[in-house]
């Protein structure tokens, strides 16, 4: 392995412990530097033999001191029987006493390349006064928020970005001029490789989930490196695209109405916190485009339109629970039907990551024992059905919202509901899910005498609970107080009148 999890975790624990006891980061660095001056020790405190200066490292020193931020010492370099998994021919032990272990048997050129890359990666772990958080803490957050794969991509990206930022500067000419032999020829080759391949390096970095990039990009060591790349190469993160700029021409007026109506915006997005709504209006991470129009990005040009809902979608996972969505609407739609599809897409977007909806429905897909007991570990809606629940549930939510709030929100005027009540909307949505997940969702046998719930009861309950936030329950307090007559009161009176007549007739017959 390139790096041990123990080293990363140890750094994180040290940072947390020192913060708790009041020691500053500068004091921590000074203390660890004293350890370095005192010599290496193993876990039992036994001094380890000094690593003699590596000949190739010394030949590369003018370059390495430019890419390594710790001016006190360069990482030690040694050779060993290691098998790196990333094809870079080295294994890194990060930290104040960083060691780059290069694979034995490399040519001088390959060894020089491995040392340059190893020192560039070691630079990410060095102490920085202007860092808001320890890099080890950021790495731990990456691991637990985004997973090992994303964490590894971020760690692998840093040396590439660091070298790109260095080789793109005029100072690189001077430094390379101070080298000689294999050190110089390797540095020159790498400079050409990095400057010529800057687009590929940047594309690889853009392949990391957006919110993971933002997590590290806003702090050191990435912040300074990315700022320099932006200045020298013009490579920058895609700027935020506000909601009002994320909609195609036919939707502009409707989008403006949604933005101005806080209650409608909250209902369509389910963002109950003001901060979340402000973030959405500032960067929607969603495009609403007409089929074949200029707003449709290249990645979404193959989207297939679903005729039932009037649009197709492209989804990209940004990490951290966020999605980048592109809704492509049929160019055949217009007027009321286009507005219906536009409103539906908001609810689709909302339900696509509705954890409560999907978790409640999960038991319909669970494996069951011979006695019918559910294996709770399998009670999860398969990922492939997330869009199905978003689509079916979105239709029910839209129809419920239309008949409940048609007179309250001007935007909904003229878009009639296709159902008469929430029960009808629920029935349609439930059938939609049962049909769409056929073969995977639980459907009891028709002759099952023990079945009392019917097909997919958990999904029905999930949709029922979700629809509550789209219903407008207006309570007539006069009725509750008994101060106002209702049709039910009249029916009761009629019934009592009839009973009295029947009783009178029966009494007359007895006489």
Short mmCIF file of C-alpha atoms in Angstrom, two decimals:
data_model
loop_
_atom_site.label_atom_id
_atom_site.label_comp_id
_atom_site.label_asym_id
_atom_site.label_seq_id
_atom_site.Cartn_x
_atom_site.Cartn_y
_atom_site.Cartn_z
CA UNK A 1 0.00 0.00 0.00
CA UNK A 2 1.08 3.56 -0.61
CA UNK A 3 0.12 4.92 2.76
CA UNK A 4 -1.07 3.36 5.98
CA UNK A 5 -4.42 4.25 7.48
CA UNK A 6 -2.76 4.15 10.88
CA UNK A 7 -0.54 7.10 9.98
CA UNK A 8 -3.48 9.20 8.83
CA UNK A 9 -5.58 8.29 11.85
CA UNK A 10 -2.69 8.96 14.22
CA UNK A 11 -2.23 12.44 12.77
CA UNK A 12 -5.94 13.13 13.17
CA UNK A 13 -5.96 11.92 16.76
CA UNK A 14 -2.87 13.93 17.61
CA UNK A 15 -4.43 17.05 16.13
CA UNK A 16 -7.64 16.53 18.09
CA UNK A 17 -5.89 15.73 21.35
CA UNK A 18 -3.54 18.70 21.13
CA UNK A 19 -6.40 21.02 20.30
CA UNK A 20 -8.22 19.78 23.36
CA UNK A 21 -5.30 20.39 25.71
CA UNK A 22 -4.66 23.90 24.40
CA UNK A 23 -1.40 23.35 22.51
CA UNK A 24 -1.18 25.51 19.39
CA UNK A 25 -0.40 24.07 16.00
CA UNK A 26 2.85 26.06 15.93
CA UNK A 27 3.87 24.55 19.28
CA UNK A 28 2.98 21.09 17.98
CA UNK A 29 5.22 21.59 14.96
CA UNK A 30 8.12 22.83 17.07
CA UNK A 31 7.76 19.87 19.43
CA UNK A 32 7.71 17.38 16.56
CA UNK A 33 10.73 19.06 14.99
CA UNK A 34 12.55 18.51 18.28
CA UNK A 35 11.67 14.83 17.97
CA UNK A 36 13.14 14.89 14.48
CA UNK A 37 16.37 16.47 15.70
CA UNK A 38 16.58 13.95 18.52
CA UNK A 39 16.45 11.11 16.03
CA UNK A 40 13.88 8.54 14.99
CA UNK A 41 12.45 6.07 17.44
CA UNK A 42 10.21 3.05 17.01
CA UNK A 43 6.98 2.43 18.91
CA UNK A 44 8.95 1.33 21.98
CA UNK A 45 11.18 4.40 21.98
CA UNK A 46 14.23 2.59 20.62
CA UNK A 47 16.30 4.86 18.33
CA UNK A 48 16.17 3.86 14.66
CA UNK A 49 19.25 4.05 12.47
CA UNK A 50 19.63 7.30 10.54
CA UNK A 51 18.75 7.18 6.84
CA UNK A 52 21.77 8.41 4.91
CA UNK A 53 21.14 11.11 2.28
CA UNK A 54 20.07 9.59 -1.01
CA UNK A 55 22.30 10.51 -3.95
CA UNK A 56 19.41 11.18 -6.34
CA UNK A 57 17.51 13.18 -3.76
CA UNK A 58 20.55 15.42 -3.30
CA UNK A 59 20.89 15.81 -7.08
CA UNK A 60 17.25 16.95 -7.15
CA UNK A 61 17.49 19.16 -4.06
CA UNK A 62 17.12 22.56 -5.85
CA UNK A 63 13.83 21.35 -7.35
CA UNK A 64 12.57 19.51 -4.27
CA UNK A 65 13.04 22.51 -2.00
CA UNK A 66 10.73 24.47 -4.33
CA UNK A 67 7.89 21.95 -4.16
CA UNK A 68 8.22 20.98 -0.47
CA UNK A 69 6.89 23.54 2.00
CA UNK A 70 8.85 22.40 5.07
CA UNK A 71 12.04 24.44 4.90
CA UNK A 72 13.59 22.57 7.86
CA UNK A 73 14.16 19.28 6.06
CA UNK A 74 13.31 17.30 2.97
CA UNK A 75 11.70 13.87 3.30
CA UNK A 76 14.19 11.04 3.60
CA UNK A 77 14.49 8.77 0.59
CA UNK A 78 15.27 5.09 0.78
CA UNK A 79 14.91 2.02 -1.45
CA UNK A 80 12.92 -1.05 -0.53
CA UNK A 81 11.07 -4.13 -1.72
CA UNK A 82 7.73 -2.36 -2.06
CA UNK A 83 4.94 -2.93 -4.52
CA UNK A 84 3.08 0.37 -4.96
CA UNK A 85 -0.48 -0.03 -6.21
CA UNK A 86 -0.69 3.29 -8.05
CA UNK A 87 2.08 2.83 -10.59
CA UNK A 88 4.19 5.65 -9.12
CA UNK A 89 7.00 3.40 -7.91
CA UNK A 90 7.11 4.68 -4.33
CA UNK A 91 5.41 4.33 -0.96
CA UNK A 92 4.98 7.37 1.27
CA UNK A 93 5.16 7.59 5.02
CA UNK A 94 3.78 11.12 5.55
CA UNK A 95 4.35 13.50 8.43
CA UNK A 96 7.14 15.61 9.91
CA UNK A 97 9.51 12.65 9.53
CA UNK A 98 8.30 11.83 6.03
CA UNK A 99 9.97 8.99 4.17
CA UNK A 100 9.66 8.19 0.48
CA UNK A 101 10.50 4.54 -0.09
CA UNK A 102 11.34 3.98 -3.74
CA UNK A 103 10.95 0.58 -5.37
CA UNK A 104 14.26 -1.24 -5.74
CA UNK A 105 15.78 -1.78 -9.15
CA UNK A 106 14.48 1.35 -10.91
CA UNK A 107 16.50 3.16 -13.54
CA UNK A 108 17.92 6.53 -12.52
CA UNK A 109 15.26 8.35 -14.54
CA UNK A 110 12.40 6.34 -13.00
CA UNK A 111 13.88 6.81 -9.53
CA UNK A 112 14.14 10.57 -10.04
CA UNK A 113 10.50 10.70 -11.16
CA UNK A 114 9.37 8.63 -8.16
CA UNK A 115 11.24 10.93 -5.75
CA UNK A 116 9.75 14.09 -7.30
CA UNK A 117 6.22 12.68 -7.10
CA UNK A 118 6.76 11.30 -3.60
CA UNK A 119 8.05 14.61 -2.24
CA UNK A 120 5.16 16.46 -3.95
CA UNK A 121 2.69 14.14 -2.22
CA UNK A 122 4.51 14.47 1.12
CA UNK A 123 4.07 18.23 0.79
CA UNK A 124 0.32 17.87 1.34
CA UNK A 125 0.98 16.68 4.90
CA UNK A 126 3.40 19.45 5.93
CA UNK A 127 2.50 22.04 8.56
CA UNK A 128 0.99 25.31 7.30
CA UNK A 129 0.32 28.30 9.52
CA UNK A 130 -2.52 29.58 7.35
CA UNK A 131 -4.45 26.30 7.29
CA UNK A 132 -7.83 26.40 9.01
CA UNK A 133 -7.80 22.68 9.79
CA UNK A 134 -5.18 19.96 9.96
CA UNK A 135 -4.99 18.11 6.65
CA UNK A 136 -5.34 14.84 8.57
CA UNK A 137 -8.76 15.95 9.80
CA UNK A 138 -9.86 16.82 6.27
CA UNK A 139 -8.71 13.39 5.09
CA UNK A 140 -10.70 11.66 7.83
CA UNK A 141 -13.79 13.67 6.90
CA UNK A 142 -13.29 12.69 3.26
CA UNK A 143 -13.16 9.05 4.23
CA UNK A 144 -16.29 9.03 6.36
CA UNK A 145 -18.35 11.45 4.24
CA UNK A 146 -17.43 10.27 0.74
CA UNK A 147 -15.76 6.88 1.13
CA UNK A 148 -12.30 5.47 0.55
CA UNK A 149 -12.50 5.77 -3.24
CA UNK A 150 -13.04 9.53 -3.20
CA UNK A 151 -10.48 9.98 -0.42
CA UNK A 152 -7.87 8.16 -2.52
CA UNK A 153 -8.70 10.23 -5.61
CA UNK A 154 -8.16 13.45 -3.65
CA UNK A 155 -4.85 12.27 -2.18
CA UNK A 156 -3.65 11.08 -5.59
CA UNK A 157 -4.61 14.39 -7.20
CA UNK A 158 -2.51 16.62 -4.95
CA UNK A 159 1.00 15.73 -6.26
CA UNK A 160 -0.24 16.13 -9.84
CA UNK A 161 -1.72 19.56 -9.10
CA UNK A 162 1.31 20.61 -7.07
CA UNK A 163 3.74 19.75 -9.88
CA UNK A 164 1.49 21.40 -12.46
CA UNK A 165 1.50 24.60 -10.40
CA UNK A 166 5.31 24.47 -10.12
CA UNK A 167 6.23 23.53 -13.68
CA UNK A 168 3.98 26.29 -15.00
CA UNK A 169 6.05 29.05 -13.37
CA UNK A 170 9.07 30.95 -14.77
CA UNK A 171 11.02 29.90 -11.66
CA UNK A 172 10.94 26.32 -12.93
CA UNK A 173 13.38 27.28 -15.73
CA UNK A 174 15.93 28.59 -13.27
CA UNK A 175 15.63 25.60 -10.93
CA UNK A 176 15.91 23.03 -13.70
CA UNK A 177 18.98 24.91 -14.97
CA UNK A 178 20.70 24.17 -11.65
CA UNK A 179 20.29 20.41 -12.12
CA UNK A 180 22.49 18.04 -14.09
CA UNK A 181 22.53 14.52 -15.50
CA UNK A 182 19.50 12.28 -15.06
CA UNK A 183 18.02 14.69 -12.53
CA UNK A 184 17.92 17.46 -15.12
CA UNK A 185 16.69 15.39 -18.04
CA UNK A 186 13.92 13.85 -15.91
CA UNK A 187 12.81 17.27 -14.63
CA UNK A 188 12.74 18.66 -18.17
CA UNK A 189 10.69 15.70 -19.40
CA UNK A 190 8.25 16.04 -16.52
CA UNK A 191 7.86 19.77 -17.11
CA UNK A 192 6.87 19.16 -20.73
CA UNK A 193 4.59 16.32 -19.72
CA UNK A 194 2.76 18.40 -17.12
CA UNK A 195 2.41 21.61 -19.10
CA UNK A 196 1.32 19.78 -22.26
CA UNK A 197 -1.06 17.56 -20.31
CA UNK A 198 -2.59 20.23 -18.09
CA UNK A 199 -6.06 19.60 -19.54
CA UNK A 200 -5.90 15.91 -18.66
CA UNK A 201 -4.67 16.66 -15.14
CA UNK A 202 -7.47 19.16 -14.65
CA UNK A 203 -10.05 16.78 -16.10
CA UNK A 204 -8.93 14.11 -13.65
CA UNK A 205 -9.34 16.58 -10.78
CA UNK A 206 -12.81 17.50 -12.05
CA UNK A 207 -13.62 13.79 -11.91
CA UNK A 208 -13.57 13.98 -8.12
CA UNK A 209 -17.02 14.59 -6.64
CA UNK A 210 -17.72 18.32 -6.47
CA UNK A 211 -18.42 18.57 -2.77
CA UNK A 212 -15.30 16.57 -1.93
CA UNK A 213 -13.29 19.02 -4.07
CA UNK A 214 -14.88 21.92 -2.24
CA UNK A 215 -14.13 20.39 1.14
CA UNK A 216 -10.37 20.38 0.50
CA UNK A 217 -10.22 23.19 -2.06
CA UNK A 218 -11.23 25.84 0.47
CA UNK A 219 -8.32 25.09 2.79
CA UNK A 220 -4.61 24.35 2.61
CA UNK A 221 -2.77 22.64 1.05
CA UNK A 222 -5.11 22.67 -1.98
CA UNK A 223 -6.26 26.28 -1.78
CA UNK A 224 -2.90 27.88 -2.67
CA UNK A 225 -2.15 25.31 -5.37
CA UNK A 226 -5.55 25.72 -7.06
CA UNK A 227 -5.26 29.51 -6.87
CA UNK A 228 -1.89 29.38 -8.62
CA UNK A 229 -3.18 27.04 -11.34
CA UNK A 230 -6.11 29.40 -11.93
CA UNK A 231 -3.69 32.33 -12.31
CA UNK A 232 -1.11 30.61 -14.53
CA UNK A 233 -3.33 28.32 -16.62
CA UNK A 234 -6.81 29.78 -16.31
CA UNK A 235 -8.12 26.47 -14.98
CA UNK A 236 -10.85 27.13 -12.43
CA UNK A 237 -13.82 25.44 -10.86
CA UNK A 238 -17.08 26.00 -12.73
CA UNK A 239 -18.64 29.12 -11.14
CA UNK A 240 -21.99 28.70 -9.35
CA UNK A 241 -25.01 29.02 -11.64
CA UNK A 242 -27.98 30.71 -9.92
CA UNK A 243 -31.45 29.21 -10.19
CA UNK A 244 -32.77 32.00 -12.45
CA UNK A 245 -29.93 31.31 -14.93
CA UNK A 246 -30.51 27.55 -14.84
CA UNK A 247 -33.84 27.56 -16.67
CA UNK A 248 -34.57 27.73 -20.39
CA UNK A 249 -36.54 30.63 -21.90
CA UNK A 250 -40.08 29.13 -21.58
CA UNK A 251 -39.55 28.64 -17.83
CA UNK A 252 -38.19 32.11 -16.95
CA UNK A 253 -41.50 33.63 -15.85
CA UNK A 254 -42.46 30.56 -13.81
CA UNK A 255 -39.04 30.38 -12.16
CA UNK A 256 -39.35 34.03 -11.19
CA UNK A 257 -42.74 33.35 -9.57
CA UNK A 258 -41.30 30.43 -7.59
CA UNK A 259 -38.33 32.49 -6.40
CA UNK A 260 -40.59 35.30 -5.16
CA UNK A 261 -43.01 33.00 -3.29
CA UNK A 262 -41.26 31.63 -0.19
CA UNK A 263 -44.04 29.19 0.67
CA UNK A 264 -44.23 27.73 -2.83
CA UNK A 265 -40.43 27.51 -3.05
CA UNK A 266 -40.35 25.60 0.24
CA UNK A 267 -43.07 23.22 -0.88
CA UNK A 268 -41.38 22.46 -4.21
CA UNK A 269 -37.89 21.93 -2.75
CA UNK A 270 -38.67 20.76 0.81
CA UNK A 271 -35.92 23.13 1.99
CA UNK A 272 -37.36 24.14 5.33
CA UNK A 273 -34.27 26.06 6.42
CA UNK A 274 -33.76 29.55 4.99
CA UNK A 275 -30.07 28.85 4.39
CA UNK A 276 -30.90 25.85 2.21
CA UNK A 277 -33.32 27.91 0.11
CA UNK A 278 -30.76 30.70 -0.30
CA UNK A 279 -28.12 28.14 -1.35
CA UNK A 280 -30.52 26.69 -3.92
CA UNK A 281 -31.32 30.09 -5.41
CA UNK A 282 -27.59 30.85 -5.58
CA UNK A 283 -26.59 27.48 -7.06
CA UNK A 284 -29.33 25.09 -8.07
CA UNK A 285 -27.11 22.22 -9.34
CA UNK A 286 -29.96 21.65 -11.78
CA UNK A 287 -30.74 22.67 -15.35
CA UNK A 288 -34.22 22.87 -16.89
CA UNK A 289 -33.73 22.74 -20.67
CA UNK A 290 -35.90 22.27 -23.75
CA UNK A 291 -35.00 19.29 -25.94
CA UNK A 292 -32.52 20.28 -28.66
CA UNK A 293 -31.95 23.73 -27.17
CA UNK A 294 -28.59 25.40 -26.43
CA UNK A 295 -28.95 24.96 -22.66
CA UNK A 296 -28.74 21.16 -22.94
CA UNK A 297 -25.13 20.23 -22.00
CA UNK A 298 -23.18 17.63 -23.94
CA UNK A 299 -23.48 15.05 -21.14
CA UNK A 300 -27.31 15.17 -21.32
CA UNK A 301 -27.82 15.09 -25.09
CA UNK A 302 -28.62 11.38 -25.05
CA UNK A 303 -31.39 11.69 -22.47
CA UNK A 304 -34.58 9.80 -23.36
CA UNK A 305 -37.86 11.67 -22.79
CA UNK A 306 -40.40 9.89 -20.57
CA UNK A 307 -43.72 10.62 -22.30
CA UNK A 308 -45.71 10.10 -19.09
CA UNK A 309 -44.05 13.01 -17.29
CA UNK A 310 -42.87 15.03 -20.30
CA UNK A 311 -39.12 15.03 -19.66
CA UNK A 312 -36.00 12.92 -19.22
CA UNK A 313 -33.15 13.51 -16.81
CA UNK A 314 -29.39 13.15 -16.41
CA UNK A 315 -28.04 12.63 -12.89
CA UNK A 316 -24.50 13.01 -11.56
CA UNK A 317 -23.54 12.31 -7.95
CA UNK A 318 -21.69 15.31 -6.49
CA UNK A 319 -21.11 13.67 -3.11
CA UNK A 320 -22.38 14.75 0.26
CA UNK A 321 -25.95 13.83 -0.69
CA UNK A 322 -26.04 16.30 -3.58
CA UNK A 323 -26.93 15.61 -7.19
CA UNK A 324 -26.27 17.53 -10.38
CA UNK A 325 -29.41 17.17 -12.48
CA UNK A 326 -30.34 18.09 -16.03
CA UNK A 327 -34.03 17.95 -16.93
CA UNK A 328 -34.63 17.81 -20.67
CA UNK A 329 -38.25 18.60 -21.62
CA UNK A 330 -40.00 17.45 -24.75
CA UNK A 331 -40.03 20.16 -27.41
CA UNK A 332 -43.57 19.07 -28.27
CA UNK A 333 -44.92 20.37 -24.95
CA UNK A 334 -46.34 23.82 -24.43
CA UNK A 335 -48.73 25.81 -22.30
CA UNK A 336 -50.38 23.98 -19.40
CA UNK A 337 -48.72 20.64 -20.13
CA UNK A 338 -45.24 22.20 -20.14
CA UNK A 339 -45.99 23.96 -16.85
CA UNK A 340 -47.23 20.66 -15.38
CA UNK A 341 -44.01 18.93 -16.43
CA UNK A 342 -41.91 21.81 -15.03
CA UNK A 343 -43.64 21.60 -11.64
CA UNK A 344 -43.37 17.81 -11.67
CA UNK A 345 -39.60 18.03 -12.18
CA UNK A 346 -39.25 19.99 -8.91
CA UNK A 347 -41.05 17.26 -7.00
CA UNK A 348 -39.08 14.55 -8.82
CA UNK A 349 -35.88 16.36 -7.77
CA UNK A 350 -37.10 16.56 -4.18
CA UNK A 351 -38.16 12.92 -3.87
CA UNK A 352 -35.09 11.52 -5.60
CA UNK A 353 -33.21 11.92 -2.32
CA UNK A 354 -36.13 11.70 0.12
CA UNK A 355 -34.58 9.42 2.73
CA UNK A 356 -37.78 9.02 4.74
CA UNK A 357 -39.76 7.98 1.67
CA UNK A 358 -37.19 5.44 0.50
CA UNK A 359 -36.40 4.05 3.96
CA UNK A 360 -40.10 3.55 4.78
CA UNK A 361 -40.62 1.69 1.49
CA UNK A 362 -37.53 -0.49 2.00
CA UNK A 363 -39.22 -3.48 3.63
CA UNK A 364 -41.14 -4.18 0.41
CA UNK A 365 -37.83 -5.36 -1.08
CA UNK A 366 -36.51 -7.25 1.96
CA UNK A 367 -35.68 -10.93 1.93
CA UNK A 368 -37.99 -13.00 4.10
CA UNK A 369 -37.62 -16.15 6.15
CA UNK A 370 -39.85 -19.21 5.90
CA UNK A 371 -42.00 -17.76 8.65
CA UNK A 372 -42.37 -14.47 6.78
CA UNK A 373 -39.98 -12.56 9.03
CA UNK A 374 -38.06 -9.72 7.39
CA UNK A 375 -34.27 -9.62 7.10
CA UNK A 376 -33.83 -5.99 8.19
CA UNK A 377 -30.39 -5.81 6.57
CA UNK A 378 -32.00 -6.18 3.14
CA UNK A 379 -34.90 -3.77 3.76
CA UNK A 380 -33.67 -1.18 1.29
CA UNK A 381 -35.07 0.21 -1.94
CA UNK A 382 -32.52 -0.73 -4.64
CA UNK A 383 -30.79 2.36 -6.09
CA UNK A 384 -32.16 1.62 -9.54
CA UNK A 385 -35.68 2.29 -8.26
CA UNK A 386 -34.98 5.74 -6.78
CA UNK A 387 -36.15 7.44 -10.02
CA UNK A 388 -39.28 5.26 -10.05
CA UNK A 389 -40.31 6.45 -6.58
CA UNK A 390 -39.43 10.03 -7.53
CA UNK A 391 -41.55 9.83 -10.68
CA UNK A 392 -44.58 8.00 -9.25
CA UNK A 393 -44.46 9.91 -5.98
CA UNK A 394 -43.90 13.17 -7.84
CA UNK A 395 -47.07 12.66 -9.85
CA UNK A 396 -49.12 12.00 -6.71
CA UNK A 397 -47.56 15.00 -4.96
CA UNK A 398 -48.25 17.29 -7.92
CA UNK A 399 -51.90 16.26 -8.28
CA UNK A 400 -52.42 16.63 -4.51
CA UNK A 401 -50.78 20.05 -4.51
CA UNK A 402 -52.87 21.20 -7.49
CA UNK A 403 -56.24 20.42 -5.95
CA UNK A 404 -55.16 21.63 -2.49
CA UNK A 405 -53.45 24.91 -3.40
CA UNK A 406 -54.74 25.84 -6.86
CA UNK A 407 -56.45 28.95 -5.54
CA UNK A 408 -53.60 29.89 -3.20
CA UNK A 409 -50.66 30.03 -5.60
CA UNK A 410 -51.17 32.04 -8.82
CA UNK A 411 -48.60 29.88 -10.61
CA UNK A 412 -50.90 26.85 -10.24
CA UNK A 413 -53.92 28.61 -11.75
CA UNK A 414 -55.08 26.95 -14.93
CA UNK A 415 -53.33 23.63 -14.23
CA UNK A 416 -56.17 21.33 -13.18
CA UNK A 417 -55.65 18.31 -10.97
CA UNK A 418 -56.37 14.98 -12.61
CA UNK A 419 -57.58 13.39 -9.35
CA UNK A 420 -60.40 14.28 -6.98
CA UNK A 421 -58.62 13.69 -3.66
CA UNK A 422 -55.39 12.47 -2.05
CA UNK A 423 -56.70 8.90 -1.80
CA UNK A 424 -57.05 8.75 -5.58
CA UNK A 425 -53.53 10.21 -6.01
CA UNK A 426 -52.17 7.62 -3.58
CA UNK A 427 -53.85 4.77 -5.44
CA UNK A 428 -52.37 5.86 -8.79
CA UNK A 429 -48.87 6.30 -7.33
CA UNK A 430 -48.97 2.94 -5.56
CA UNK A 431 -49.97 1.10 -8.74
CA UNK A 432 -47.23 2.98 -10.64
CA UNK A 433 -44.59 1.70 -8.18
CA UNK A 434 -45.93 -1.86 -8.07
CA UNK A 435 -45.95 -2.06 -11.88
CA UNK A 436 -42.53 -0.39 -12.24
CA UNK A 437 -40.77 -2.63 -9.70
CA UNK A 438 -42.50 -5.85 -10.73
CA UNK A 439 -40.34 -8.88 -10.03
CA UNK A 440 -38.48 -7.25 -7.14
CA UNK A 441 -41.18 -5.73 -4.96
CA UNK A 442 -43.25 -7.94 -2.64
CA UNK A 443 -46.58 -9.00 -4.16
CA UNK A 444 -48.49 -11.63 -2.14
CA UNK A 445 -50.06 -14.55 -3.95
CA UNK A 446 -53.75 -14.06 -4.79
CA UNK A 447 -54.70 -17.14 -2.73
CA UNK A 448 -52.63 -16.08 0.30
CA UNK A 449 -55.20 -16.34 3.10
CA UNK A 450 -52.81 -14.72 5.58
CA UNK A 451 -52.30 -11.56 3.54
CA UNK A 452 -54.16 -8.65 5.07
CA UNK A 453 -52.11 -5.73 3.70
CA UNK A 454 -52.10 -6.25 -0.05
CA UNK A 455 -49.18 -5.61 -2.42
CA UNK A 456 -46.23 -3.42 -1.34
CA UNK A 457 -47.77 -2.06 1.89
CA UNK A 458 -44.59 -0.23 2.93
CA UNK A 459 -44.49 1.72 -0.33
CA UNK A 460 -48.13 2.66 0.06
CA UNK A 461 -47.42 3.94 3.57
CA UNK A 462 -44.34 5.83 2.36
CA UNK A 463 -46.33 7.65 -0.34
CA UNK A 464 -49.20 8.30 2.09
CA UNK A 465 -46.85 9.95 4.61
CA UNK A 466 -45.08 11.97 1.93
CA UNK A 467 -48.33 13.37 0.52
CA UNK A 468 -49.16 15.01 3.85
CA UNK A 469 -46.87 17.94 3.08
CA UNK A 470 -48.76 18.66 -0.15
CA UNK A 471 -52.23 18.70 1.37
CA UNK A 472 -53.95 21.90 2.47
CA UNK A 473 -55.98 20.90 5.49
CA UNK A 474 -58.22 23.82 6.36
CA UNK A 475 -59.96 23.37 9.67
CA UNK A 476 -63.33 25.07 10.11
CA UNK A 477 -63.32 25.91 13.82
CA UNK A 478 -67.03 26.85 13.79
CA UNK A 479 -67.89 23.32 12.71
CA UNK A 480 -65.69 21.80 15.41
CA UNK A 481 -67.36 24.00 18.02
CA UNK A 482 -70.83 22.95 16.84
CA UNK A 483 -71.82 26.52 15.99
CA UNK A 484 -72.41 25.90 12.29
CA UNK A 485 -74.73 23.38 10.67
CA UNK A 486 -73.33 20.96 8.11
CA UNK A 487 -74.81 18.50 5.64
CA UNK A 488 -74.08 15.78 8.17
CA UNK A 489 -76.24 17.57 10.75
CA UNK A 490 -79.11 17.71 8.27
CA UNK A 491 -78.75 14.01 7.48
CA UNK A 492 -78.83 13.15 11.18
CA UNK A 493 -81.96 15.24 11.72
CA UNK A 494 -83.68 13.57 8.75
CA UNK A 495 -82.82 10.17 10.15
CA UNK A 496 -84.16 11.03 13.58
CA UNK A 497 -87.37 12.40 12.00
CA UNK A 498 -87.85 9.15 10.06
CA UNK A 499 -87.27 7.05 13.17
CA UNK A 500 -89.89 9.05 15.06
CA UNK A 501 -92.44 8.50 12.25
CA UNK A 502 -91.77 4.76 12.19
CA UNK A 503 -92.09 4.58 15.96
CA UNK A 504 -95.38 6.50 15.84
CA UNK A 505 -96.75 4.12 13.18
CA UNK A 506 -95.72 1.09 15.25
CA UNK A 507 -97.42 2.50 18.37
CA UNK A 508 -100.61 3.16 16.39
CA UNK A 509 -100.79 -0.43 15.19
CA UNK A 510 -100.46 -1.72 18.76
CA UNK A 511 -103.44 0.31 19.83
#
